[in-house]
Coordinates of C-alpha atoms and ligand atoms in Angstrom, one line a residue:
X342 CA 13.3 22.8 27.3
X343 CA 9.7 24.2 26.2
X344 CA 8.3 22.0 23.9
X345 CA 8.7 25.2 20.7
X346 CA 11.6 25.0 21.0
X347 CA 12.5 21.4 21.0
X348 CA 10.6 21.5 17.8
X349 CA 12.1 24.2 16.5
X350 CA 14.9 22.5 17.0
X351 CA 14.0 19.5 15.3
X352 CA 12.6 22.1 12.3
X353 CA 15.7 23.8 11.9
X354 CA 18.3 20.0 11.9
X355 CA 16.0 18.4 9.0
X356 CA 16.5 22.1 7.0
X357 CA 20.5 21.7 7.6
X358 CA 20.5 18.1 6.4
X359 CA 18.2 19.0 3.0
X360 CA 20.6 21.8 1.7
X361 CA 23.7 19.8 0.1
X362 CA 26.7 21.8 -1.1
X363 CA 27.9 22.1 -4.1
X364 CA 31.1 20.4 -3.0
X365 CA 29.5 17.7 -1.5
X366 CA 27.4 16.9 -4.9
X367 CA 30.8 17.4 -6.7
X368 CA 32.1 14.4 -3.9
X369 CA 28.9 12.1 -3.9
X370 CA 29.0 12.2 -7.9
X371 CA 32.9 11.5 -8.4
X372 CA 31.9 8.3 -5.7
X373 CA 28.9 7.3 -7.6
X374 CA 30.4 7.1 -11.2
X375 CA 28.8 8.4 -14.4
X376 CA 26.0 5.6 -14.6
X377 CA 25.5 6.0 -10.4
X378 CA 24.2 9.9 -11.1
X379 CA 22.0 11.5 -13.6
X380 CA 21.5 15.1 -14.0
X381 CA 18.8 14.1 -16.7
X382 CA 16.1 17.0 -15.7
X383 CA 13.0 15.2 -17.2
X384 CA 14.2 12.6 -15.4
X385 CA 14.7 13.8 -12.0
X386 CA 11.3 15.4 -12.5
X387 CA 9.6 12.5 -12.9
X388 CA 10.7 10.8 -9.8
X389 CA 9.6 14.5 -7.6
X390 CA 5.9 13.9 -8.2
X391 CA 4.0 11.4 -6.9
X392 CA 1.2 9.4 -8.1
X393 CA -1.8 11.2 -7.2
X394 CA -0.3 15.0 -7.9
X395 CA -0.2 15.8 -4.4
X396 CA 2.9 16.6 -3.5
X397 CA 5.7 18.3 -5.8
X398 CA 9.3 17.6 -4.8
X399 CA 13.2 18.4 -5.5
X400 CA 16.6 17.2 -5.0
X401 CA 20.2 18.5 -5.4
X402 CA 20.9 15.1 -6.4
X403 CA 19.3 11.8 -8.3
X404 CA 21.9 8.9 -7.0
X405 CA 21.4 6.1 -9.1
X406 CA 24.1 3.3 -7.0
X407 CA 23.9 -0.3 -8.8
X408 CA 25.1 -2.5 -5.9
X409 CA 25.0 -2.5 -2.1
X410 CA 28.8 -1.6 -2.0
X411 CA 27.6 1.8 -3.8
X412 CA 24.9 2.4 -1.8
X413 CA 26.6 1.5 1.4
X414 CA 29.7 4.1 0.1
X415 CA 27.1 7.0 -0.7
X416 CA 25.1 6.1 3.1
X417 CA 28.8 6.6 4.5
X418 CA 29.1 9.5 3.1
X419 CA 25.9 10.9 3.9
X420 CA 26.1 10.2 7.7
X421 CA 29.5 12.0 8.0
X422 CA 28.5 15.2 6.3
X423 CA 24.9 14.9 8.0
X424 CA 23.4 14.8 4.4
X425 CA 19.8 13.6 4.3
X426 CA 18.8 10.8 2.1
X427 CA 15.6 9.8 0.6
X428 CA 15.4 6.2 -1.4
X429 CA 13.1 5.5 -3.8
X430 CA 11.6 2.5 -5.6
X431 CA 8.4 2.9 -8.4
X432 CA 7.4 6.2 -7.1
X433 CA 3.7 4.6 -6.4
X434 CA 3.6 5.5 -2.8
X435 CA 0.3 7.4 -1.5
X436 CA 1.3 9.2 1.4
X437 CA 4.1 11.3 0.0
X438 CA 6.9 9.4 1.1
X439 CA 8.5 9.4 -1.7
X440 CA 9.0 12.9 -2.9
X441 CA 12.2 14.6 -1.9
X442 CA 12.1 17.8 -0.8
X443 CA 16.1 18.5 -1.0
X444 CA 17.3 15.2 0.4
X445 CA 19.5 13.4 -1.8
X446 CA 16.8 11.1 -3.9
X447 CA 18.5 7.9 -3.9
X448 CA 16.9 5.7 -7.1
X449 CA 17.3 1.6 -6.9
X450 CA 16.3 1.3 -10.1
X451 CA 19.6 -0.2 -11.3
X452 CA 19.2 -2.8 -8.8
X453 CA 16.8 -5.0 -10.6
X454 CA 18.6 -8.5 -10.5
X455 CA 16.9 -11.7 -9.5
X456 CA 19.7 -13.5 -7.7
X457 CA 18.1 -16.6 -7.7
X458 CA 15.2 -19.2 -6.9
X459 CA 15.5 -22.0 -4.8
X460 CA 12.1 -24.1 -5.5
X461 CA 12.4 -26.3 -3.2
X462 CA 13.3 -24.1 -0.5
X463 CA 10.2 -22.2 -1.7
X464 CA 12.3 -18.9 -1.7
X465 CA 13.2 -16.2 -3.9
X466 CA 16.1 -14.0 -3.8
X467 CA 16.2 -10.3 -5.3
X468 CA 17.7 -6.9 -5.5
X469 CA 15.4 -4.1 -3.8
X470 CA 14.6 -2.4 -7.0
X471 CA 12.7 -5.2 -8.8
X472 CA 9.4 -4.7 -9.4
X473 CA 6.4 -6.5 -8.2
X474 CA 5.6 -7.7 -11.6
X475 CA 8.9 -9.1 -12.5
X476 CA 8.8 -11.2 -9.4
X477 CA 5.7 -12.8 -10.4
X478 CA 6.7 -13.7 -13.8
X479 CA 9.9 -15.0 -12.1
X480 CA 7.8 -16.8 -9.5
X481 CA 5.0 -18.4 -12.1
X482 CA 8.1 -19.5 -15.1
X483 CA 8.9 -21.8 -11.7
X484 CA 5.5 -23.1 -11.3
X485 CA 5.0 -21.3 -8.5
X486 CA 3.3 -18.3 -7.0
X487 CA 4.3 -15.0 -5.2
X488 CA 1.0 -14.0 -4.1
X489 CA 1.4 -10.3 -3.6
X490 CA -1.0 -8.7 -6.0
X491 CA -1.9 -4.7 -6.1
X492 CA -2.8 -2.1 -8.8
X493 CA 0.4 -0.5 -8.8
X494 CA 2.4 -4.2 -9.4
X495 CA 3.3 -2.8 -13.0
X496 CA 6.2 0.4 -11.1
X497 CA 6.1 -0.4 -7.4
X498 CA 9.7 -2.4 -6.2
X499 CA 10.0 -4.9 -3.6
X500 CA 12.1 -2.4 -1.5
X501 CA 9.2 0.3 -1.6
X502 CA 6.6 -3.1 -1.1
X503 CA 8.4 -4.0 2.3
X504 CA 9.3 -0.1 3.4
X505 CA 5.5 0.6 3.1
X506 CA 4.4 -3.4 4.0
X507 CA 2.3 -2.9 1.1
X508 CA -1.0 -5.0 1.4
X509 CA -3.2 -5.8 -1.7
X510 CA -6.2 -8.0 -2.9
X511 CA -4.9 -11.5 -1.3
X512 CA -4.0 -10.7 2.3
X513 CA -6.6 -12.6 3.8
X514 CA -5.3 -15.9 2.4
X515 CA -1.7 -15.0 2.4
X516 CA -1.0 -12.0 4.8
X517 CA 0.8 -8.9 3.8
X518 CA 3.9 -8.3 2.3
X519 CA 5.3 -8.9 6.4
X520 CA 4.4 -12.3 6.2
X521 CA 6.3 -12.6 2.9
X522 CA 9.5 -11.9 3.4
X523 CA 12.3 -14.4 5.0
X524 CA 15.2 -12.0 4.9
X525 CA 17.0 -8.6 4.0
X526 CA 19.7 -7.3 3.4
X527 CA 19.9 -3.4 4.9
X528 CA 22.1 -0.6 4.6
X529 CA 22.1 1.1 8.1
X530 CA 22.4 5.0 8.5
X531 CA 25.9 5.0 9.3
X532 CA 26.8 2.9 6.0
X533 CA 27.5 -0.6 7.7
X534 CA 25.3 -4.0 6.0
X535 CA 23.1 -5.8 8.0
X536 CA 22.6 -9.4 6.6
X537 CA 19.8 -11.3 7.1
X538 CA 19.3 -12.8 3.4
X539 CA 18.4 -16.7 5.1
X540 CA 15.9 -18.3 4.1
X541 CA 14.6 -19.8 6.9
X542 CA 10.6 -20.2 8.3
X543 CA 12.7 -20.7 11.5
X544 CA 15.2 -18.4 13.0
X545 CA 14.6 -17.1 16.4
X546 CA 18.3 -16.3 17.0
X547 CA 17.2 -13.4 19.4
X548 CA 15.2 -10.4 17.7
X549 CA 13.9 -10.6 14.8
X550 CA 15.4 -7.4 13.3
X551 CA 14.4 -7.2 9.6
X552 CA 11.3 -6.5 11.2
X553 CA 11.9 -3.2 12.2
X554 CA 12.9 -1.9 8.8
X555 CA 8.9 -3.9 7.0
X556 CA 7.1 -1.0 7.2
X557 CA 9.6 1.7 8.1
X558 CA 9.4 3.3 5.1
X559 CA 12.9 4.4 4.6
X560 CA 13.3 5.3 7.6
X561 CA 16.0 2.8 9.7
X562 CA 18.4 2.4 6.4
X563 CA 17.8 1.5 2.6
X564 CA 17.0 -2.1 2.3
X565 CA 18.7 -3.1 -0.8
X566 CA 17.8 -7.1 -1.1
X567 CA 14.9 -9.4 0.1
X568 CA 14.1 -13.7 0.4
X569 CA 10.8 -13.8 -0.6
X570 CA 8.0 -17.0 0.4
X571 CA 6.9 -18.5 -2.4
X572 CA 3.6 -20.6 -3.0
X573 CA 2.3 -23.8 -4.8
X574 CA 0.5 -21.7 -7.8
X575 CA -3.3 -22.9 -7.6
X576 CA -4.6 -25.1 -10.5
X577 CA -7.7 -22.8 -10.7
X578 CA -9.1 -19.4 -9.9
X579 CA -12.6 -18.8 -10.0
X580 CA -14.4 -15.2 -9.8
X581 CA -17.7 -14.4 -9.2
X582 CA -19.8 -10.9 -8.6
X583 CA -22.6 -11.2 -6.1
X584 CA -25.0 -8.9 -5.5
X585 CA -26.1 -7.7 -2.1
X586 CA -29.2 -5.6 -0.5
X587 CA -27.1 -5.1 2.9
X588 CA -23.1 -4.4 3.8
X589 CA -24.4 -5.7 7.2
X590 CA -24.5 -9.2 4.9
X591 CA -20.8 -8.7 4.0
X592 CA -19.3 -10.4 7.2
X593 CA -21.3 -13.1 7.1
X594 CA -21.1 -13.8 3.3
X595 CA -17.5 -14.0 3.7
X596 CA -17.1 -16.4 6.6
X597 CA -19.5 -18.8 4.8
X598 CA -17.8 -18.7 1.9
X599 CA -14.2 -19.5 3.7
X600 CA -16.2 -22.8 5.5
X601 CA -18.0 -23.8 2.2
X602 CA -14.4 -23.4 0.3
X603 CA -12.3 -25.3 2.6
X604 CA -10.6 -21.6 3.2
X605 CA -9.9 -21.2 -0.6
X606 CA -10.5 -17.6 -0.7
X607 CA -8.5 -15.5 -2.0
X608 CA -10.1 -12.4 -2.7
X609 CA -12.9 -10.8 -1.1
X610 CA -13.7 -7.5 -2.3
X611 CA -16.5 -5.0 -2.1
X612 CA -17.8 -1.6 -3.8
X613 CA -21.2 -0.1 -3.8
X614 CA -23.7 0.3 -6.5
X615 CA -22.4 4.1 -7.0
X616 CA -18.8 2.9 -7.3
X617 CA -20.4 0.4 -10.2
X618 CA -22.1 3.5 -11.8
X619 CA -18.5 5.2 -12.2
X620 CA -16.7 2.8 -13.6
X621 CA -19.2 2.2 -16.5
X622 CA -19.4 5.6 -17.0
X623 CA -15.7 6.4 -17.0
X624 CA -14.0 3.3 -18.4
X625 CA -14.3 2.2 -21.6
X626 CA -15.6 -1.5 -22.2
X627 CA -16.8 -2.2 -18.9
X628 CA -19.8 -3.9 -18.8
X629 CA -22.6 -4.2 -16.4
X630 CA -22.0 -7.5 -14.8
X631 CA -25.8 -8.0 -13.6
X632 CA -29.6 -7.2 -15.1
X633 CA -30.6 -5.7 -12.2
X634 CA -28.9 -2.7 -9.6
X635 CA -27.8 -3.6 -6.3
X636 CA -26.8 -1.6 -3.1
X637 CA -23.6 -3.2 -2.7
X638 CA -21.6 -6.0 -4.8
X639 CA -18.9 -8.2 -3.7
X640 CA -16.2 -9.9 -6.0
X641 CA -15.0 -12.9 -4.3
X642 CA -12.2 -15.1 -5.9
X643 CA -11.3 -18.8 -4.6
X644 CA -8.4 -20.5 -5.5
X645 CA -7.6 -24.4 -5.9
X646 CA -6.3 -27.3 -7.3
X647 CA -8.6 -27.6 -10.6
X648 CA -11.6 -26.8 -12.3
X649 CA -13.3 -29.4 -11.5
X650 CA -13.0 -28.7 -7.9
X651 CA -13.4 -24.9 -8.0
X652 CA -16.5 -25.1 -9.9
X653 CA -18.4 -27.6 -7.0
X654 CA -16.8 -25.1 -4.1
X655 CA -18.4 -22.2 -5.8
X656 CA -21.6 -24.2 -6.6
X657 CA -21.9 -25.1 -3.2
X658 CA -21.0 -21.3 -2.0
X659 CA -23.3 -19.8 -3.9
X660 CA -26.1 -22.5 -3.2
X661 CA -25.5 -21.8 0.5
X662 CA -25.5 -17.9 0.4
X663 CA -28.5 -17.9 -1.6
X664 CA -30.4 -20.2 1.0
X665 CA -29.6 -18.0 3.6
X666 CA -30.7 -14.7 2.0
X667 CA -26.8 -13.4 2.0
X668 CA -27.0 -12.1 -1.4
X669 CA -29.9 -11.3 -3.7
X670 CA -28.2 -12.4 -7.8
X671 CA -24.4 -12.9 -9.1
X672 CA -22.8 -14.3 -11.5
X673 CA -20.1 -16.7 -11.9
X674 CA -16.8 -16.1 -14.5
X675 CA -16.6 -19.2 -17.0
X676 CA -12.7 -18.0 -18.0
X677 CA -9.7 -16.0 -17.7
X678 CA -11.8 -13.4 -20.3
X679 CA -14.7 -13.4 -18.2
X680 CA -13.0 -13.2 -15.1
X681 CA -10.7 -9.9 -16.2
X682 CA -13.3 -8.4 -17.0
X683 CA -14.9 -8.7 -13.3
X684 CA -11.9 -7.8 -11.9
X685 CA -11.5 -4.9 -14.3
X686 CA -15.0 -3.6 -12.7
X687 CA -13.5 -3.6 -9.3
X688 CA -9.9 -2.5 -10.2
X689 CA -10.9 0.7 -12.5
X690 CA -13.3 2.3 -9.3
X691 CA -9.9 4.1 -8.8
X692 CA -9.6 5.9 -12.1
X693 CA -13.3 6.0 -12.9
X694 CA -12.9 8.2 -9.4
X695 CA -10.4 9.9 -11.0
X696 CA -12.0 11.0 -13.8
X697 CA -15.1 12.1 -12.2
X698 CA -13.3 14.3 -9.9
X699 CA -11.1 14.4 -6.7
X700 CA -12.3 12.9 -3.4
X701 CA -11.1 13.2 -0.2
X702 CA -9.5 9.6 0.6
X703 CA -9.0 7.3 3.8
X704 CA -7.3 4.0 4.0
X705 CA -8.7 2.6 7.0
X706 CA -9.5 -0.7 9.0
X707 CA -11.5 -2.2 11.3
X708 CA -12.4 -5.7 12.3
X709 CA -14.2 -7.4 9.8
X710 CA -17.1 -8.0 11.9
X711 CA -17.0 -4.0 12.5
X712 CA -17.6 -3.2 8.6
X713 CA -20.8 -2.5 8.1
X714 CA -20.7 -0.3 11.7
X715 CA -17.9 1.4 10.5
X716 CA -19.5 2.4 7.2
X717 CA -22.7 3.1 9.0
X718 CA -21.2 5.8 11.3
X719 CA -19.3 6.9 9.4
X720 CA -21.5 8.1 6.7
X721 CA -24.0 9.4 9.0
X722 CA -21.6 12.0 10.6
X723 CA -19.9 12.6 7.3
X724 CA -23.5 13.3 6.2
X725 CA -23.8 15.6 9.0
X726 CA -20.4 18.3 7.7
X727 CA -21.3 17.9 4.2
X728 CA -25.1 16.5 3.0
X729 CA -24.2 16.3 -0.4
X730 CA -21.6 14.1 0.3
X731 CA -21.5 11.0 -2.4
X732 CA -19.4 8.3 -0.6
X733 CA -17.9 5.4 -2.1
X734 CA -16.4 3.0 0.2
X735 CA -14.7 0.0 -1.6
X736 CA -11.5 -2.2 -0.9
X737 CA -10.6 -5.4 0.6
X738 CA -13.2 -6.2 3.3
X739 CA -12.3 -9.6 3.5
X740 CA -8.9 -8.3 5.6
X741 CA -11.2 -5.5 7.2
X742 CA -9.9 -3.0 4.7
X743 CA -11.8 0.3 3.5
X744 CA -11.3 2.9 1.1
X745 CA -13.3 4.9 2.3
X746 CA -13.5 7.5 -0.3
X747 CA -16.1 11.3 -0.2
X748 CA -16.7 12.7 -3.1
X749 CA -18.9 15.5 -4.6
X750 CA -20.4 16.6 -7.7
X751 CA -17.8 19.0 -9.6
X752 CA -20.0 22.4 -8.5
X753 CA -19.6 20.9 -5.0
X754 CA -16.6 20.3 -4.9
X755 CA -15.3 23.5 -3.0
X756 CA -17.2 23.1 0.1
X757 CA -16.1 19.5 -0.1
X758 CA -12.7 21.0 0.0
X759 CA -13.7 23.1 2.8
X760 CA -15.1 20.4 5.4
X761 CA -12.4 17.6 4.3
X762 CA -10.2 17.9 7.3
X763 CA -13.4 17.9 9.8
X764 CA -14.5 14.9 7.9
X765 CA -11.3 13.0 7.8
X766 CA -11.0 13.2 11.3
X767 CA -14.4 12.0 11.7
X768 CA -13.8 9.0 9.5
X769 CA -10.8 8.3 11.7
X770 CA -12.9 8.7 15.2
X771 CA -15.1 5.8 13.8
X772 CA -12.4 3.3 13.0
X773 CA -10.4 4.0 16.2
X774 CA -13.8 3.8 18.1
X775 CA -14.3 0.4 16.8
X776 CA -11.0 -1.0 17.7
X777 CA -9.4 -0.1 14.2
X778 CA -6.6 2.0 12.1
X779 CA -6.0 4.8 10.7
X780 CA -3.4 3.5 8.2
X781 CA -4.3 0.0 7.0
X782 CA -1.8 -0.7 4.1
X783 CA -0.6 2.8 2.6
X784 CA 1.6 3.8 5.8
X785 CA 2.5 6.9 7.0
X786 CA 4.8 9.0 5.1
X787 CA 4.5 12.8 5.2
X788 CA 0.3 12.7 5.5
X789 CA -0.5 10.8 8.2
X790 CA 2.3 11.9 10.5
X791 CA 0.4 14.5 12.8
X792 CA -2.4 12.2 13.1
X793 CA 0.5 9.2 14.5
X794 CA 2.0 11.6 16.8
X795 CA -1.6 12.6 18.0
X796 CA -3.8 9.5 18.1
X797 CA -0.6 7.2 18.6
X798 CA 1.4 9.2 21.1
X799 CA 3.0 6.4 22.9
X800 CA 3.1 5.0 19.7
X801 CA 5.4 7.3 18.1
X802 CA 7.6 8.5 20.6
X803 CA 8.8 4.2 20.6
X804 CA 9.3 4.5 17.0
X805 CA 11.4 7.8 17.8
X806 CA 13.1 6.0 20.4
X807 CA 14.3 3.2 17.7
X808 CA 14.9 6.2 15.1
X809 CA 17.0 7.9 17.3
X810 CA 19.6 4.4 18.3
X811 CA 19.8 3.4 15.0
X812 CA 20.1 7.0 13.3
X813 CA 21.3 9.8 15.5
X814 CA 22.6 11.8 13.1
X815 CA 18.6 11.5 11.4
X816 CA 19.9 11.6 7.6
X817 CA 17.2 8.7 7.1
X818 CA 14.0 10.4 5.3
X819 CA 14.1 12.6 8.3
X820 CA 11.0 14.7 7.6
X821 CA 8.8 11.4 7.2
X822 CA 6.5 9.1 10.0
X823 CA 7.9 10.3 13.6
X824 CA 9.9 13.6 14.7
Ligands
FAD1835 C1 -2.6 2.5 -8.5 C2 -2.0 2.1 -7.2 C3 -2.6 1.1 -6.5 C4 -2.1 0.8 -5.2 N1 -2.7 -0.2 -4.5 C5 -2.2 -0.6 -3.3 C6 -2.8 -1.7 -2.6 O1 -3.8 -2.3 -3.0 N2 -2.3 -2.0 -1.4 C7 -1.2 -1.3 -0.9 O2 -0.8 -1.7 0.2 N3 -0.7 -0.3 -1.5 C8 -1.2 0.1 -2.7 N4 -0.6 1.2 -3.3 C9 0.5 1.9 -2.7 C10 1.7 1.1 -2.4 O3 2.2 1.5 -1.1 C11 2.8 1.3 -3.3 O4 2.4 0.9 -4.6 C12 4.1 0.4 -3.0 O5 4.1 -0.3 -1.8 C13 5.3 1.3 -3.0 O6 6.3 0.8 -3.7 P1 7.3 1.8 -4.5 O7 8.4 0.9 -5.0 O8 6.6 2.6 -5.5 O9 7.8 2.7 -3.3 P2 8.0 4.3 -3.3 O10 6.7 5.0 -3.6 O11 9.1 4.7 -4.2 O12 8.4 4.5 -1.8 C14 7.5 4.3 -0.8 C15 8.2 4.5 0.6 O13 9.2 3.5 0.8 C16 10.5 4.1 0.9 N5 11.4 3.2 0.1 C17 11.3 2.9 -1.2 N6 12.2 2.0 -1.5 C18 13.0 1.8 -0.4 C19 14.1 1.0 -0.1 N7 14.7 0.2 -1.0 N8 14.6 1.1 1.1 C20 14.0 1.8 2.1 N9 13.0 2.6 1.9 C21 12.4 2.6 0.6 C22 10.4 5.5 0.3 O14 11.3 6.4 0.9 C23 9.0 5.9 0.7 O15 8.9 6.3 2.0 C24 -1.1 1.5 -4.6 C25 -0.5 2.6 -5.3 C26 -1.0 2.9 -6.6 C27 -0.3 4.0 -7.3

């Protein structure tokens, strides 16, 4: 078969699968029950937009199921009428995931139960549909911490957390949301449950399946429950904002301050002195952290047992990276107030972005000792489609992680618009060049799913391969990550 029309093909199954009869709704809704549906149009509205504006969505139906059994019903359903289904947690996703475009939008919003805590198994037990924050509350009322921390904690759900293996601001000291999670429980394409919900740090029964669904973004079956690690919470967090002449410095700044901290931190981020100039602009009551301007600033956070403690490591840090010419000034947080308001610097660069217009965004990685390279190149040749470029590259170098963000003035901004796909596939030459990714911690969704099957071939056909044996009727988000 020529390739067309194996496409075509393809085209033409996901378009049968996203238009739902009437008689099918009329079925799915008598299943669901009057709290498992809402015809609420506001409501459904809501839930076919995404964050950033990007992509406008509908569905035939909002399925609102508030146990496994009901979702596992509706899933049945689905596979034997080759209805497509979409699931959806906050809505926070940035890669268009988790818009419907006809699919039947299934919401686990009612499924927001903490099932329970076992402290000294170190493990936490929830529905899909709770949200980040509620599990840290949860985790900290135990005296204990779930580390995952992100800007979207307040709306994003543990189910959308593992479908995307969301990342954040303390992966390098405790991994991504992978490396969190000790068990699910999954409703396959054809309806059936798989099980995993033990607890266990060691299981090597065979395969490791719940694997294959961290990251999968929706696209194996809808995972409806999780075991989550849990942590000793730190007695102390200290925060300080140093200043920097050279990115180049960045690597090196870190990797002292992990050997003079015993490997206490917990946060390494950096933006540049632009990034700075936004956010003081845009949002109100920030504050300039230091007298004097910098080329690049990095807010590190350690983490330990007490004040006492944290306050010699970060002496000594600091001491150290002074001595060695890593960084030029900074300053050091002397409580929670001071320390917000550091983070807040670092946090807002987002919105102050926002407000000053829209950029043209990449969530790469490379290897941390490949930063400053990365950045390097990659400006230069962005420089080269666009010379009034303004860049801002910011994130969470400490795990190799760059938002690497171009921007323009507003009566710029249409060229900018004009050049973005030349420079985005420029920004992604660099990082592959140097050994890194095209999607560090946002996934792949409906955005990036040309450049997988292009950059990735290999790649993607074995993920198509697994698609395929576990759902071959494709009902499973089957316009999103692999063909
Ligand atoms: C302000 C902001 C800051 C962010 N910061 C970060 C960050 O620092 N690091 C980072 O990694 N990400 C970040 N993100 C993006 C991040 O991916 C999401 O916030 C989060 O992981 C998605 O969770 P959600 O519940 O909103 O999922 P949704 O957006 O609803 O869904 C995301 C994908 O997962 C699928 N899905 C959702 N729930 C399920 C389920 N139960 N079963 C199967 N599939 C499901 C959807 O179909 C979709 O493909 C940020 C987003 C925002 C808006």
């Amino acid at each position: 078969m020529m390739q067309e029309d194996a496409f075509a093909m393809v085209t033409q199954s996901h378009e049968s699968r996203l238009t739902i009869s009437p008689a099918h709704i009329a079925a799915l809704r008598g299943m669901l029950g009057p709290k498992g549906f809402s015809d609420d149009a506001q409501r459904i509205a809501a839930k076919c937009q995404d964050w950033r504006g990007r992509y406008q969505g509908h569905t035939g139906l909002l399925a609102l199921p508030g146990d496994v059994e009901g979702v596992s019903r509706l899933v049945a359903y689905c596979a034997s009428h080759q209805i497509a289904i979409l699931p959806q947690g906050g809505n926070t996703g940035l890669v268009g995931g988790s818009t419907p475009q006809g699919e039947v939008l299934v919401s686990l919003e009612r499924m927001n139960r903490v099932r329970g805590i076992d402290p000294l198994n170190a493990t936490l037990s929830v529905d899909a549909g709770v949200i980040l924050q509620t599990v840290q509350e949860t985790a900290a009322a135990a005296d204990a911490l779930f580390p995952l921390s992100l800007g979207s904690q307040g709306s994003a759900t543990i189910g959308g957390l593992i479908s995307t293996n969301a990342g954040g601001v303390a992966v390098l000291r405790y991994g991504m949301m992978r490396d969190l999670v000790l068990g699910l429980e999954v409703v396959l394409p054809d309806g059936r449950v798989l099980n995993t919900m033990r607890g266990l740090r060691k299981d090597n029964t065979g395969l490791d399946l719940k694997q294959l669904f961290i990251g999968a973004e929706g696209t194996l079956g809808v995972i409806t429950g999780a075991v989550l690690k849990l942590f000793p919470r730190p007695g102390a967090i200290s925060t300080a904002f140093l200043a920097l002449d050279r990115i180049a410095d960045a690597p090196a700044l870190l990797r002292l301050c992990q050997h003079r901290s015993g490997g206490s931190v917990t946060a390494f981020e950096i933006m540049p002195h632009r990034g700075l100039e936004l956010v003081l602009q845009h949002i109100p009551q920030s504050r300039a952290p230091l007298e004097t301007a910098s080329p690049w600033y990095v807010l590190v956070e350690i983490s330990t047992l007490n004040e006492e403690l944290a306050d010699t490591l970060l002496a000594a840090m600091l001491e150290s990276a002074f001595e060695n010419g890593l960084i030029r000034d900074g300053v050091v947080a002397h409580n929670q107030q001071q320390s917000a308001a550091l983070w807040g610097l670092r946090e807002n660069l987002p919105e102050a972005e926002r407000a000053y217009g829209k950029a043209v965004k990449h969530d790469v990685s490379v290897p941390i000792s490949s930063v400053a390279d990365f950045i390097r190149q990659a400006d230069q040749i962005v420089r080269e489609h666009f010379s009034e470029a303004e860049i801002i590259a910011f994130g969470h170098v400490g795990d190799g992680n760059i938002h690497y963000n171009v921007s323009a003035a507003p009566d710029q901004q249409t060229v900018l618009w004009q050049r973005a796909e030349a420079i985005t596939e420029s920004v992604y030459d660099c990082a592959l060049a140097l050994g890194g990714s095209i999607s560090a911690e946002h996934g792949i969704g409906i955005l990036k799913k040309d450049d997988l099957a292009n950059r990735y071939p290999l790649e993607a056909e074995m993920m198509g391969i697994i698609r395929r044996a576990l759902d071959p009727g494709r009902i499973m988000n089957p316009r999103m990550m692999v063909d």
